[in-house]
Amino acid sequence: MLALLALAAAVAGSDPTTREMERINWMEFREWVPSRIETVLLPLGTLEGHGVIANGADIVAPLAIARAIAPRVNALIAPVVPYGFTGSMDAYPGAFTVPEDVYRAYVRSVLQGLARNRFRNIVMINGHGGGQTAVLGALAQEVGRETNTRILVVNWWSYCADVTQEVFGEDGGHAGDNETAFVMAIDPALVHKERYTGPDMTTANPAAGTWSAYPTPSSIGLYKEGQGYPKFDPVKAKTYFDRVNDKMGKLVEETIRKWNMIQ
C-alpha cells in the first residue's frame, strides 16, 4: 500500500523523478511527454584539444547547461551527441572527427527520433563551432519542416559573448579565459593550470580570407589578439557559469513563448 501511495505521489508531483532521458522509465516518460513536458534539450559536442582543459570541453559544457536550465524550462535532457564534425583540430591527440555526411545523417536520425517521441520543441545546445554549426542549422530547418517540430540551435559561447565581456572585460577564445572558466565552474579537476605556460600556447584566430593552417597551430584560439588568455579565477568562473545559464534559460523561455504565439 505504501509503495502504491509513493508511486501516486511521484506521478502527481511537479517534477519527474529525473530529467535525463537515459535514466527515466518508459512508463513515467509516457506520463510526462507530451502532456506535461513538450521540450527536450539535446547537447552536442566533440573531442578535441582545449589548451589545459579537458578534450571533452565541448561535451561537458552543453551538458552542464542543459542540466542547469532543464527544470526552469520544463524540459527533459536527451543523451549528449559526443562525437562531432571537428575539422582542423582533429590532429591533436585524443581528438575525433566524424565525416560530415555521416554526422549529418546521424544527427538527423536523432532529431527525427525525438520528434517521433512527441516532443514539440527541440533545443540543440551546441558546444562546437566550425562546420558543425552550419550542419546543425541546416538540419534544424529540414527536420523541423518534415516533422512539424520547432527546433532551436544555440552555440552557447557565441550567444553569450556579451556575458564574456561583462565578466572578464574582454573577448574570450577557444579554450580561452571564458571556456576555461566555464569548465572550471563545472569541475575544477578538468582544468590543469600547472600545464599553462603562457601566451606561447595561444594563437589569435585569423581574419577571414587571411590564412589557414592544418592542424591549427594552437589549441587555444583567441577571438582577438591579446585578449582571452586563461586566468583561472574561480570567483569569475562561478559568476560566468551562472550568468551563461541564466541567459540560455531566458532564450529558451522566450523562444517557446513566441513560438506558442504563432502555432
PDB file of C-alpha atoms in Angstrom:
ATOM      1  CA  MET A   1       0.000   0.000   0.000  1.00  0.00           C
ATOM      2  CA  LEU A   2       2.794   2.427   0.921  1.00  0.00           C
ATOM      3  CA  ALA A   3       4.535   1.672  -2.370  1.00  0.00           C
ATOM      4  CA  LEU A   4       1.354   2.482  -4.308  1.00  0.00           C
ATOM      5  CA  LEU A   5       0.945   5.755  -2.427  1.00  0.00           C
ATOM      6  CA  ALA A   6       4.557   6.704  -3.160  1.00  0.00           C
ATOM      7  CA  LEU A   7       4.058   5.944  -6.847  1.00  0.00           C
ATOM      8  CA  ALA A   8       0.888   8.045  -6.970  1.00  0.00           C
ATOM      9  CA  ALA A   9       2.677  10.923  -5.262  1.00  0.00           C
ATOM     10  CA  ALA A  10       5.542  10.755  -7.740  1.00  0.00           C
ATOM     11  CA  VAL A  11       3.204  10.749 -10.732  1.00  0.00           C
ATOM     12  CA  ALA A  12       1.226  13.667  -9.341  1.00  0.00           C
ATOM     13  CA  GLY A  13       4.361  15.640  -8.409  1.00  0.00           C
ATOM     14  CA  SER A  14       5.521  18.839 -10.046  1.00  0.00           C
ATOM     15  CA  ASP A  15       8.669  17.241 -11.484  1.00  0.00           C
ATOM     16  CA  PRO A  16       9.550  13.866 -12.991  1.00  0.00           C
ATOM     17  CA  THR A  17      11.879  11.668 -10.951  1.00  0.00           C
ATOM     18  CA  THR A  18      14.675  12.552 -13.393  1.00  0.00           C
ATOM     19  CA  ARG A  19      15.028  14.886 -16.360  1.00  0.00           C
ATOM     20  CA  GLU A  20      17.630  12.735 -18.130  1.00  0.00           C
ATOM     21  CA  MET A  21      16.129  10.516 -20.809  1.00  0.00           C
ATOM     22  CA  GLU A  22      18.520   7.630 -20.317  1.00  0.00           C
ATOM     23  CA  ARG A  23      17.508   7.416 -16.658  1.00  0.00           C
ATOM     24  CA  ILE A  24      13.741   7.754 -16.920  1.00  0.00           C
ATOM     25  CA  ASN A  25      11.448   4.732 -17.054  1.00  0.00           C
ATOM     26  CA  TRP A  26       9.318   4.309 -20.175  1.00  0.00           C
ATOM     27  CA  MET A  27       6.093   4.377 -18.169  1.00  0.00           C
ATOM     28  CA  GLU A  28       6.998   7.643 -16.488  1.00  0.00           C
ATOM     29  CA  PHE A  29       8.111   9.047 -19.846  1.00  0.00           C
ATOM     30  CA  ARG A  30       4.673   8.234 -21.250  1.00  0.00           C
ATOM     31  CA  GLU A  31       3.021  10.019 -18.324  1.00  0.00           C
ATOM     32  CA  TRP A  32       5.026  13.211 -18.839  1.00  0.00           C
ATOM     33  CA  VAL A  33       5.596  13.514 -22.616  1.00  0.00           C
ATOM     34  CA  PRO A  34       3.920  15.327 -24.256  1.00  0.00           C
ATOM     35  CA  SER A  35       1.079  16.089 -21.836  1.00  0.00           C
ATOM     36  CA  ARG A  36       3.285  17.842 -19.252  1.00  0.00           C
ATOM     37  CA  ILE A  37       6.679  18.179 -20.965  1.00  0.00           C
ATOM     38  CA  GLU A  38       6.917  19.311 -24.585  1.00  0.00           C
ATOM     39  CA  THR A  39      10.587  20.332 -24.693  1.00  0.00           C
ATOM     40  CA  VAL A  40      13.815  18.378 -24.939  1.00  0.00           C
ATOM     41  CA  LEU A  41      17.367  19.700 -24.665  1.00  0.00           C
ATOM     42  CA  LEU A  42      19.934  17.990 -26.911  1.00  0.00           C
ATOM     43  CA  PRO A  43      23.589  18.706 -26.028  1.00  0.00           C
ATOM     44  CA  LEU A  44      26.113  18.222 -28.857  1.00  0.00           C
ATOM     45  CA  GLY A  45      29.894  18.451 -28.834  1.00  0.00           C
ATOM     46  CA  THR A  46      33.095  16.831 -29.978  1.00  0.00           C
ATOM     47  CA  LEU A  47      36.503  15.711 -28.704  1.00  0.00           C
ATOM     48  CA  GLU A  48      39.467  17.947 -29.490  1.00  0.00           C
ATOM     49  CA  GLY A  49      42.381  19.747 -27.860  1.00  0.00           C
ATOM     50  CA  HIS A  50      41.386  22.554 -25.496  1.00  0.00           C
ATOM     51  CA  GLY A  51      44.539  24.052 -24.069  1.00  0.00           C
ATOM     52  CA  VAL A  52      44.826  22.904 -20.455  1.00  0.00           C
ATOM     53  CA  ILE A  53      41.223  21.804 -20.021  1.00  0.00           C
ATOM     54  CA  ALA A  54      39.544  18.515 -20.928  1.00  0.00           C
ATOM     55  CA  ASN A  55      39.388  17.359 -24.556  1.00  0.00           C
ATOM     56  CA  GLY A  56      35.682  16.948 -23.987  1.00  0.00           C
ATOM     57  CA  ALA A  57      35.019  20.576 -23.005  1.00  0.00           C
ATOM     58  CA  ASP A  58      32.635  20.848 -25.963  1.00  0.00           C
ATOM     59  CA  ILE A  59      30.643  17.957 -24.461  1.00  0.00           C
ATOM     60  CA  VAL A  60      30.894  18.878 -20.778  1.00  0.00           C
ATOM     61  CA  ALA A  61      29.749  22.499 -21.229  1.00  0.00           C
ATOM     62  CA  PRO A  62      26.470  22.000 -23.139  1.00  0.00           C
ATOM     63  CA  LEU A  63      25.512  19.080 -20.912  1.00  0.00           C
ATOM     64  CA  ALA A  64      26.050  21.252 -17.823  1.00  0.00           C
ATOM     65  CA  ILE A  65      23.917  23.995 -19.374  1.00  0.00           C
ATOM     66  CA  ALA A  66      21.158  21.509 -20.116  1.00  0.00           C
ATOM     67  CA  ARG A  67      21.201  20.213 -16.545  1.00  0.00           C
ATOM     68  CA  ALA A  68      21.145  23.744 -15.159  1.00  0.00           C
ATOM     69  CA  ILE A  69      18.199  25.018 -17.199  1.00  0.00           C
ATOM     70  CA  ALA A  70      16.037  21.892 -17.654  1.00  0.00           C
ATOM     71  CA  PRO A  71      13.837  22.469 -14.565  1.00  0.00           C
ATOM     72  CA  ARG A  72      13.466  26.152 -15.425  1.00  0.00           C
ATOM     73  CA  VAL A  73      12.245  25.496 -18.982  1.00  0.00           C
ATOM     74  CA  ASN A  74      10.406  22.271 -18.060  1.00  0.00           C
ATOM     75  CA  ALA A  75      12.435  20.039 -20.361  1.00  0.00           C
ATOM     76  CA  LEU A  76      13.935  16.592 -20.490  1.00  0.00           C
ATOM     77  CA  ILE A  77      17.599  16.160 -21.456  1.00  0.00           C
ATOM     78  CA  ALA A  78      18.456  13.842 -24.326  1.00  0.00           C
ATOM     79  CA  PRO A  79      21.731  11.888 -24.163  1.00  0.00           C
ATOM     80  CA  VAL A  80      24.586  14.014 -25.493  1.00  0.00           C
ATOM     81  CA  VAL A  81      25.883  13.517 -29.051  1.00  0.00           C
ATOM     82  CA  PRO A  82      29.606  13.387 -28.172  1.00  0.00           C
ATOM     83  CA  TYR A  83      31.393  12.873 -31.490  1.00  0.00           C
ATOM     84  CA  GLY A  84      31.300  15.794 -33.878  1.00  0.00           C
ATOM     85  CA  PHE A  85      32.467  17.338 -37.118  1.00  0.00           C
ATOM     86  CA  THR A  86      35.735  18.573 -35.656  1.00  0.00           C
ATOM     87  CA  GLY A  87      37.737  19.919 -38.579  1.00  0.00           C
ATOM     88  CA  SER A  88      41.219  21.417 -38.321  1.00  0.00           C
ATOM     89  CA  MET A  89      41.806  20.335 -34.715  1.00  0.00           C
ATOM     90  CA  ASP A  90      41.378  16.627 -35.313  1.00  0.00           C
ATOM     91  CA  ALA A  91      45.167  16.121 -35.445  1.00  0.00           C
ATOM     92  CA  TYR A  92      45.539  16.782 -31.710  1.00  0.00           C
ATOM     93  CA  PRO A  93      45.970  13.678 -29.532  1.00  0.00           C
ATOM     94  CA  GLY A  94      42.649  12.302 -28.340  1.00  0.00           C
ATOM     95  CA  ALA A  95      40.610  14.196 -30.938  1.00  0.00           C
ATOM     96  CA  PHE A  96      37.930  12.662 -33.148  1.00  0.00           C
ATOM     97  CA  THR A  97      36.085  13.844 -36.214  1.00  0.00           C
ATOM     98  CA  VAL A  98      33.105  12.270 -37.935  1.00  0.00           C
ATOM     99  CA  PRO A  99      32.774  12.736 -41.712  1.00  0.00           C
ATOM    100  CA  GLU A 100      30.192  15.384 -42.493  1.00  0.00           C
ATOM    101  CA  ASP A 101      27.811  13.064 -44.337  1.00  0.00           C
ATOM    102  CA  VAL A 102      27.871  10.533 -41.502  1.00  0.00           C
ATOM    103  CA  TYR A 103      27.436  13.210 -38.849  1.00  0.00           C
ATOM    104  CA  ARG A 104      24.588  14.867 -40.716  1.00  0.00           C
ATOM    105  CA  ALA A 105      22.726  11.569 -41.174  1.00  0.00           C
ATOM    106  CA  TYR A 106      23.207  10.564 -37.535  1.00  0.00           C
ATOM    107  CA  VAL A 107      22.041  13.866 -36.046  1.00  0.00           C
ATOM    108  CA  ARG A 108      19.097  13.895 -38.456  1.00  0.00           C
ATOM    109  CA  SER A 109      18.065  10.471 -37.133  1.00  0.00           C
ATOM    110  CA  VAL A 110      18.393  11.674 -33.532  1.00  0.00           C
ATOM    111  CA  LEU A 111      16.187  14.695 -34.242  1.00  0.00           C
ATOM    112  CA  GLN A 112      13.630  12.527 -36.021  1.00  0.00           C
ATOM    113  CA  GLY A 113      13.624  10.148 -33.056  1.00  0.00           C
ATOM    114  CA  LEU A 114      12.953  12.986 -30.623  1.00  0.00           C
ATOM    115  CA  ALA A 115      10.106  14.208 -32.824  1.00  0.00           C
ATOM    116  CA  ARG A 116       8.716  10.670 -33.033  1.00  0.00           C
ATOM    117  CA  ASN A 117       8.731  10.576 -29.231  1.00  0.00           C
ATOM    118  CA  ARG A 118       6.303  13.524 -29.388  1.00  0.00           C
ATOM    119  CA  PHE A 119       8.491  16.384 -28.269  1.00  0.00           C
ATOM    120  CA  ARG A 120       7.189  19.609 -29.757  1.00  0.00           C
ATOM    121  CA  ASN A 121      10.267  21.722 -29.008  1.00  0.00           C
ATOM    122  CA  ILE A 122      13.857  20.568 -29.560  1.00  0.00           C
ATOM    123  CA  VAL A 123      16.700  22.760 -28.312  1.00  0.00           C
ATOM    124  CA  MET A 124      20.137  21.856 -29.631  1.00  0.00           C
ATOM    125  CA  ILE A 125      22.802  23.209 -27.260  1.00  0.00           C
ATOM    126  CA  ASN A 126      25.957  23.085 -29.332  1.00  0.00           C
ATOM    127  CA  GLY A 127      29.436  23.112 -27.815  1.00  0.00           C
ATOM    128  CA  HIS A 128      31.496  23.058 -31.023  1.00  0.00           C
ATOM    129  CA  GLY A 129      31.639  25.593 -33.840  1.00  0.00           C
ATOM    130  CA  GLY A 130      33.170  25.497 -37.294  1.00  0.00           C
ATOM    131  CA  GLY A 131      31.422  23.369 -39.895  1.00  0.00           C
ATOM    132  CA  GLN A 132      29.303  21.687 -37.243  1.00  0.00           C
ATOM    133  CA  THR A 133      27.351  24.905 -36.746  1.00  0.00           C
ATOM    134  CA  ALA A 134      26.307  25.032 -40.397  1.00  0.00           C
ATOM    135  CA  VAL A 135      25.247  21.379 -40.383  1.00  0.00           C
ATOM    136  CA  LEU A 136      23.054  21.817 -37.304  1.00  0.00           C
ATOM    137  CA  GLY A 137      21.442  24.982 -38.620  1.00  0.00           C
ATOM    138  CA  ALA A 138      20.510  23.273 -41.887  1.00  0.00           C
ATOM    139  CA  LEU A 139      19.174  20.187 -40.106  1.00  0.00           C
ATOM    140  CA  ALA A 140      17.007  22.283 -37.813  1.00  0.00           C
ATOM    141  CA  GLN A 141      15.125  23.708 -40.788  1.00  0.00           C
ATOM    142  CA  GLU A 142      14.922  20.434 -42.696  1.00  0.00           C
ATOM    143  CA  VAL A 143      13.750  18.247 -39.812  1.00  0.00           C
ATOM    144  CA  GLY A 144      11.540  20.974 -38.382  1.00  0.00           C
ATOM    145  CA  ARG A 145       9.607  21.183 -41.647  1.00  0.00           C
ATOM    146  CA  GLU A 146       9.425  17.414 -42.109  1.00  0.00           C
ATOM    147  CA  THR A 147       8.196  16.656 -38.599  1.00  0.00           C
ATOM    148  CA  ASN A 148       6.290  19.847 -37.736  1.00  0.00           C
ATOM    149  CA  THR A 149       8.638  20.312 -34.801  1.00  0.00           C
ATOM    150  CA  ARG A 150      10.081  23.612 -33.517  1.00  0.00           C
ATOM    151  CA  ILE A 151      13.894  23.488 -33.296  1.00  0.00           C
ATOM    152  CA  LEU A 152      16.300  25.998 -31.751  1.00  0.00           C
ATOM    153  CA  VAL A 153      20.087  25.763 -32.246  1.00  0.00           C
ATOM    154  CA  VAL A 154      22.383  27.694 -29.894  1.00  0.00           C
ATOM    155  CA  ASN A 155      26.176  27.976 -29.920  1.00  0.00           C
ATOM    156  CA  TRP A 156      26.368  28.809 -26.228  1.00  0.00           C
ATOM    157  CA  TRP A 157      29.742  30.623 -26.162  1.00  0.00           C
ATOM    158  CA  SER A 158      28.866  32.797 -29.155  1.00  0.00           C
ATOM    159  CA  TYR A 159      25.386  33.669 -27.915  1.00  0.00           C
ATOM    160  CA  CYS A 160      26.893  34.576 -24.532  1.00  0.00           C
ATOM    161  CA  ALA A 161      29.740  36.717 -25.923  1.00  0.00           C
ATOM    162  CA  ASP A 162      28.268  39.721 -24.133  1.00  0.00           C
ATOM    163  CA  VAL A 163      28.432  37.808 -20.842  1.00  0.00           C
ATOM    164  CA  THR A 164      32.119  37.139 -21.530  1.00  0.00           C
ATOM    165  CA  GLN A 165      32.674  40.878 -21.945  1.00  0.00           C
ATOM    166  CA  GLU A 166      30.716  41.686 -18.788  1.00  0.00           C
ATOM    167  CA  VAL A 167      32.515  39.173 -16.568  1.00  0.00           C
ATOM    168  CA  PHE A 168      36.063  39.282 -17.972  1.00  0.00           C
ATOM    169  CA  GLY A 169      36.163  42.733 -19.569  1.00  0.00           C
ATOM    170  CA  GLU A 170      37.408  41.380 -22.901  1.00  0.00           C
ATOM    171  CA  ASP A 171      36.782  38.772 -25.580  1.00  0.00           C
ATOM    172  CA  GLY A 172      37.428  35.106 -24.920  1.00  0.00           C
ATOM    173  CA  GLY A 173      38.563  32.286 -27.129  1.00  0.00           C
ATOM    174  CA  HIS A 174      38.515  28.600 -27.880  1.00  0.00           C
ATOM    175  CA  ALA A 175      39.863  27.204 -24.593  1.00  0.00           C
ATOM    176  CA  GLY A 176      40.415  30.846 -23.618  1.00  0.00           C
ATOM    177  CA  ASP A 177      39.505  32.518 -20.358  1.00  0.00           C
ATOM    178  CA  ASN A 178      35.751  32.145 -20.867  1.00  0.00           C
ATOM    179  CA  GLU A 179      35.631  28.462 -21.834  1.00  0.00           C
ATOM    180  CA  THR A 180      38.310  27.565 -19.286  1.00  0.00           C
ATOM    181  CA  ALA A 181      36.313  29.347 -16.584  1.00  0.00           C
ATOM    182  CA  PHE A 182      33.104  27.595 -17.575  1.00  0.00           C
ATOM    183  CA  VAL A 183      34.733  24.171 -17.289  1.00  0.00           C
ATOM    184  CA  MET A 184      36.392  25.207 -14.013  1.00  0.00           C
ATOM    185  CA  ALA A 185      32.960  26.008 -12.586  1.00  0.00           C
ATOM    186  CA  ILE A 186      31.688  22.577 -13.638  1.00  0.00           C
ATOM    187  CA  ASP A 187      34.641  20.557 -12.341  1.00  0.00           C
ATOM    188  CA  PRO A 188      37.984  22.113 -11.302  1.00  0.00           C
ATOM    189  CA  ALA A 189      39.646  18.712 -11.749  1.00  0.00           C
ATOM    190  CA  LEU A 190      39.239  19.113 -15.524  1.00  0.00           C
ATOM    191  CA  VAL A 191      41.448  22.216 -15.529  1.00  0.00           C
ATOM    192  CA  HIS A 192      45.234  21.815 -15.322  1.00  0.00           C
ATOM    193  CA  LYS A 193      46.564  25.275 -14.555  1.00  0.00           C
ATOM    194  CA  GLU A 194      50.037  23.871 -13.947  1.00  0.00           C
ATOM    195  CA  ARG A 195      50.311  22.975 -17.642  1.00  0.00           C
ATOM    196  CA  TYR A 196      49.653  26.507 -18.853  1.00  0.00           C
ATOM    197  CA  THR A 197      52.927  28.120 -19.915  1.00  0.00           C
ATOM    198  CA  GLY A 198      51.573  31.442 -21.131  1.00  0.00           C
ATOM    199  CA  PRO A 199      50.829  33.248 -24.419  1.00  0.00           C
ATOM    200  CA  ASP A 200      53.028  30.904 -26.473  1.00  0.00           C
ATOM    201  CA  MET A 201      50.278  28.311 -26.089  1.00  0.00           C
ATOM    202  CA  THR A 202      47.808  30.605 -27.895  1.00  0.00           C
ATOM    203  CA  THR A 203      47.182  31.884 -31.415  1.00  0.00           C
ATOM    204  CA  ALA A 204      44.736  34.607 -32.419  1.00  0.00           C
ATOM    205  CA  ASN A 205      42.129  33.339 -34.866  1.00  0.00           C
ATOM    206  CA  PRO A 206      42.872  34.592 -38.401  1.00  0.00           C
ATOM    207  CA  ALA A 207      40.634  37.166 -40.028  1.00  0.00           C
ATOM    208  CA  ALA A 208      38.514  35.774 -42.850  1.00  0.00           C
ATOM    209  CA  GLY A 209      40.476  35.307 -46.040  1.00  0.00           C
ATOM    210  CA  THR A 210      43.911  35.875 -44.491  1.00  0.00           C
ATOM    211  CA  TRP A 211      45.438  32.500 -43.647  1.00  0.00           C
ATOM    212  CA  SER A 212      44.578  28.975 -42.566  1.00  0.00           C
ATOM    213  CA  ALA A 213      46.573  26.013 -41.306  1.00  0.00           C
ATOM    214  CA  TYR A 214      46.046  22.308 -40.736  1.00  0.00           C
ATOM    215  CA  PRO A 215      46.306  21.446 -37.977  1.00  0.00           C
ATOM    216  CA  THR A 216      45.561  24.740 -36.311  1.00  0.00           C
ATOM    217  CA  PRO A 217      48.833  25.808 -34.615  1.00  0.00           C
ATOM    218  CA  SER A 218      47.432  26.218 -31.081  1.00  0.00           C
ATOM    219  CA  SER A 219      44.616  24.551 -29.175  1.00  0.00           C
ATOM    220  CA  ILE A 220      43.878  27.908 -27.516  1.00  0.00           C
ATOM    221  CA  GLY A 221      42.462  30.198 -30.188  1.00  0.00           C
ATOM    222  CA  LEU A 222      41.902  33.819 -29.177  1.00  0.00           C
ATOM    223  CA  TYR A 223      38.994  35.704 -30.744  1.00  0.00           C
ATOM    224  CA  LYS A 224      41.026  38.930 -30.570  1.00  0.00           C
ATOM    225  CA  GLU A 225      44.794  39.381 -30.444  1.00  0.00           C
ATOM    226  CA  GLY A 226      45.950  39.889 -26.865  1.00  0.00           C
ATOM    227  CA  GLN A 227      42.602  39.072 -25.243  1.00  0.00           C
ATOM    228  CA  GLY A 228      41.184  35.959 -23.611  1.00  0.00           C
ATOM    229  CA  TYR A 229      44.289  34.396 -22.058  1.00  0.00           C
ATOM    230  CA  PRO A 230      43.268  31.913 -19.336  1.00  0.00           C
ATOM    231  CA  LYS A 231      43.488  33.454 -15.846  1.00  0.00           C
ATOM    232  CA  PHE A 232      41.924  30.668 -13.746  1.00  0.00           C
ATOM    233  CA  ASP A 233      39.847  32.913 -11.444  1.00  0.00           C
ATOM    234  CA  PRO A 234      37.376  30.675  -9.551  1.00  0.00           C
ATOM    235  CA  VAL A 235      35.146  33.572  -8.471  1.00  0.00           C
ATOM    236  CA  LYS A 236      34.725  34.845 -12.023  1.00  0.00           C
ATOM    237  CA  ALA A 237      34.291  31.252 -13.191  1.00  0.00           C
ATOM    238  CA  LYS A 238      31.241  30.799 -10.937  1.00  0.00           C
ATOM    239  CA  THR A 239      29.816  34.181 -11.944  1.00  0.00           C
ATOM    240  CA  TYR A 240      30.280  33.385 -15.625  1.00  0.00           C
ATOM    241  CA  PHE A 241      28.713  29.936 -15.270  1.00  0.00           C
ATOM    242  CA  ASP A 242      25.620  31.323 -13.551  1.00  0.00           C
ATOM    243  CA  ARG A 243      25.160  34.217 -15.985  1.00  0.00           C
ATOM    244  CA  VAL A 244      25.556  31.997 -19.037  1.00  0.00           C
ATOM    245  CA  ASN A 245      22.952  29.586 -17.736  1.00  0.00           C
ATOM    246  CA  ASP A 246      20.584  32.431 -16.917  1.00  0.00           C
ATOM    247  CA  LYS A 247      20.890  33.888 -20.417  1.00  0.00           C
ATOM    248  CA  MET A 248      20.459  30.469 -22.027  1.00  0.00           C
ATOM    249  CA  GLY A 249      17.372  29.785 -19.935  1.00  0.00           C
ATOM    250  CA  LYS A 250      15.845  33.123 -20.903  1.00  0.00           C
ATOM    251  CA  LEU A 251      16.451  32.444 -24.600  1.00  0.00           C
ATOM    252  CA  VAL A 252      14.683  29.078 -24.462  1.00  0.00           C
ATOM    253  CA  GLU A 253      11.770  30.511 -22.475  1.00  0.00           C
ATOM    254  CA  GLU A 254      11.350  33.469 -24.825  1.00  0.00           C
ATOM    255  CA  THR A 255      11.641  31.365 -27.975  1.00  0.00           C
ATOM    256  CA  ILE A 256       8.997  28.886 -26.835  1.00  0.00           C
ATOM    257  CA  ARG A 257       6.705  31.693 -25.699  1.00  0.00           C
ATOM    258  CA  LYS A 258       6.914  33.344 -29.116  1.00  0.00           C
ATOM    259  CA  TRP A 259       6.521  30.013 -30.924  1.00  0.00           C
ATOM    260  CA  ASN A 260       3.319  29.481 -28.973  1.00  0.00           C
ATOM    261  CA  MET A 261       2.011  32.842 -30.194  1.00  0.00           C
ATOM    262  CA  ILE A 262       2.165  31.705 -33.827  1.00  0.00           C
ATOM    263  CA  GLN A 263       1.358  27.985 -33.553  1.00  0.00           C
TER     264      GLN A 263
END
